[in-house]
Amino acid sequence: MVTVYGLNDKIGNVTYYDSSGQSEYNFSKPYSEDTAMVIDKEISSLIESQYQRAIQILEENKDKLNQLADILIEKEVIFKDDLETIFGKRKFDSNLQEEMDL
């Protein structure tokens, strides 16, 4: 995301992706060591923030996850209806259906 798509505030809207395919066997970087350190720091920050986000989501839904585990122990196989009973319908299902109908 950071080096291929340039989606980062500190790095900017710059991509370091080599679309020629020549970089497969080449270990050179088209940027300085300082830029490499910024890239590494930004990637680490991105990973850590999303890891913390995942933990928060799991903690917020712990009771639902326990319900899911109980159903899986009981049935071994579950279906969409089982998931909707626990987690509710997906918020974007109606929008998705409208797009599919177009």
Short mmCIF file of C-alpha atoms in Angstrom, two decimals:
data_model
loop_
_atom_site.label_atom_id
_atom_site.label_comp_id
_atom_site.label_asym_id
_atom_site.label_seq_id
_atom_site.Cartn_x
_atom_site.Cartn_y
_atom_site.Cartn_z
CA MET A 1 0.00 0.00 0.00
CA VAL A 2 2.70 2.43 0.96
CA THR A 3 5.27 1.72 -1.75
CA VAL A 4 3.09 0.28 -4.53
CA TYR A 5 0.07 2.57 -4.36
CA GLY A 6 1.59 5.61 -2.66
CA LEU A 7 -1.21 5.75 -0.11
CA ASN A 8 0.57 7.47 2.74
CA ASP A 9 0.66 11.00 4.11
CA LYS A 10 4.37 10.99 4.98
CA ILE A 11 5.60 9.31 1.80
CA GLY A 12 3.12 11.15 -0.37
CA ASN A 13 1.36 10.08 -3.53
CA VAL A 14 4.46 8.41 -4.91
CA THR A 15 4.69 4.83 -6.09
CA TYR A 16 7.92 2.85 -6.08
CA TYR A 17 6.40 -0.08 -7.97
CA ASP A 18 8.43 -1.32 -10.93
CA SER A 19 5.88 -2.42 -13.51
CA SER A 20 8.60 -3.52 -15.94
CA GLY A 21 9.06 -6.78 -14.07
CA GLN A 22 12.81 -6.24 -13.90
CA SER A 23 12.86 -5.90 -10.11
CA GLU A 24 12.01 -9.58 -9.55
CA TYR A 25 15.68 -10.54 -9.52
CA ASN A 26 17.09 -7.16 -8.54
CA PHE A 27 17.40 -6.13 -4.92
CA SER A 28 18.09 -2.43 -5.52
CA LYS A 29 15.65 0.15 -4.20
CA PRO A 30 14.74 3.28 -6.18
CA TYR A 31 14.90 5.41 -3.01
CA SER A 32 17.36 6.46 -0.32
CA GLU A 33 18.04 4.78 3.01
CA ASP A 34 16.27 7.67 4.75
CA THR A 35 13.17 7.08 2.62
CA ALA A 36 13.45 3.33 3.32
CA MET A 37 13.43 4.06 7.06
CA VAL A 38 10.33 6.26 6.71
CA ILE A 39 8.62 3.56 4.62
CA ASP A 40 9.47 0.89 7.22
CA LYS A 41 8.19 3.10 10.04
CA GLU A 42 4.95 3.88 8.19
CA ILE A 43 4.35 0.21 7.37
CA SER A 44 4.99 -0.77 10.99
CA SER A 45 2.60 1.94 12.17
CA LEU A 46 -0.07 0.78 9.72
CA ILE A 47 0.26 -2.84 10.80
CA GLU A 48 0.20 -1.98 14.50
CA SER A 49 -2.84 0.28 14.20
CA GLN A 50 -4.79 -2.37 12.29
CA TYR A 51 -3.72 -5.04 14.77
CA GLN A 52 -5.07 -2.89 17.61
CA ARG A 53 -8.25 -2.28 15.60
CA ALA A 54 -8.71 -6.04 15.14
CA ILE A 55 -8.26 -6.65 18.88
CA GLN A 56 -10.82 -3.92 19.65
CA ILE A 57 -13.37 -5.40 17.24
CA LEU A 58 -12.88 -8.87 18.71
CA GLU A 59 -13.22 -7.57 22.27
CA GLU A 60 -16.36 -5.59 21.39
CA ASN A 61 -17.91 -8.71 19.87
CA LYS A 62 -16.64 -11.29 22.35
CA ASP A 63 -20.14 -12.42 23.34
CA LYS A 64 -21.10 -12.91 19.69
CA LEU A 65 -17.90 -14.83 19.01
CA ASN A 66 -18.64 -17.09 21.97
CA GLN A 67 -22.14 -17.71 20.59
CA LEU A 68 -20.59 -18.56 17.23
CA ALA A 69 -18.13 -20.96 18.87
CA ASP A 70 -20.97 -22.67 20.76
CA ILE A 71 -22.99 -23.13 17.57
CA LEU A 72 -19.95 -24.49 15.72
CA ILE A 73 -19.28 -26.99 18.51
CA GLU A 74 -22.92 -28.08 18.38
CA LYS A 75 -23.49 -28.15 14.61
CA GLU A 76 -19.97 -28.22 13.08
CA VAL A 77 -21.46 -26.54 9.98
CA ILE A 78 -23.33 -23.26 9.98
CA PHE A 79 -25.07 -21.20 7.35
CA LYS A 80 -25.80 -17.57 6.60
CA ASP A 81 -28.97 -17.62 8.72
CA ASP A 82 -26.96 -18.71 11.76
CA LEU A 83 -24.53 -15.84 11.28
CA GLU A 84 -27.35 -13.33 10.78
CA THR A 85 -28.97 -14.53 14.00
CA ILE A 86 -25.76 -13.80 15.92
CA PHE A 87 -24.28 -10.78 14.12
CA GLY A 88 -27.33 -9.35 12.36
CA LYS A 89 -27.67 -8.65 8.67
CA ARG A 90 -24.81 -6.96 6.90
CA LYS A 91 -25.31 -3.23 6.68
CA PHE A 92 -24.54 -3.05 2.99
CA ASP A 93 -26.64 -6.01 1.79
CA SER A 94 -29.47 -3.79 0.52
CA ASN A 95 -27.04 -1.55 -1.40
CA LEU A 96 -25.33 -4.59 -2.87
CA GLN A 97 -28.64 -6.05 -4.00
CA GLU A 98 -29.63 -2.74 -5.64
CA GLU A 99 -26.33 -2.68 -7.55
CA MET A 100 -26.80 -6.27 -8.68
CA ASP A 101 -30.28 -5.45 -9.97
CA LEU A 102 -28.92 -2.68 -12.23
#
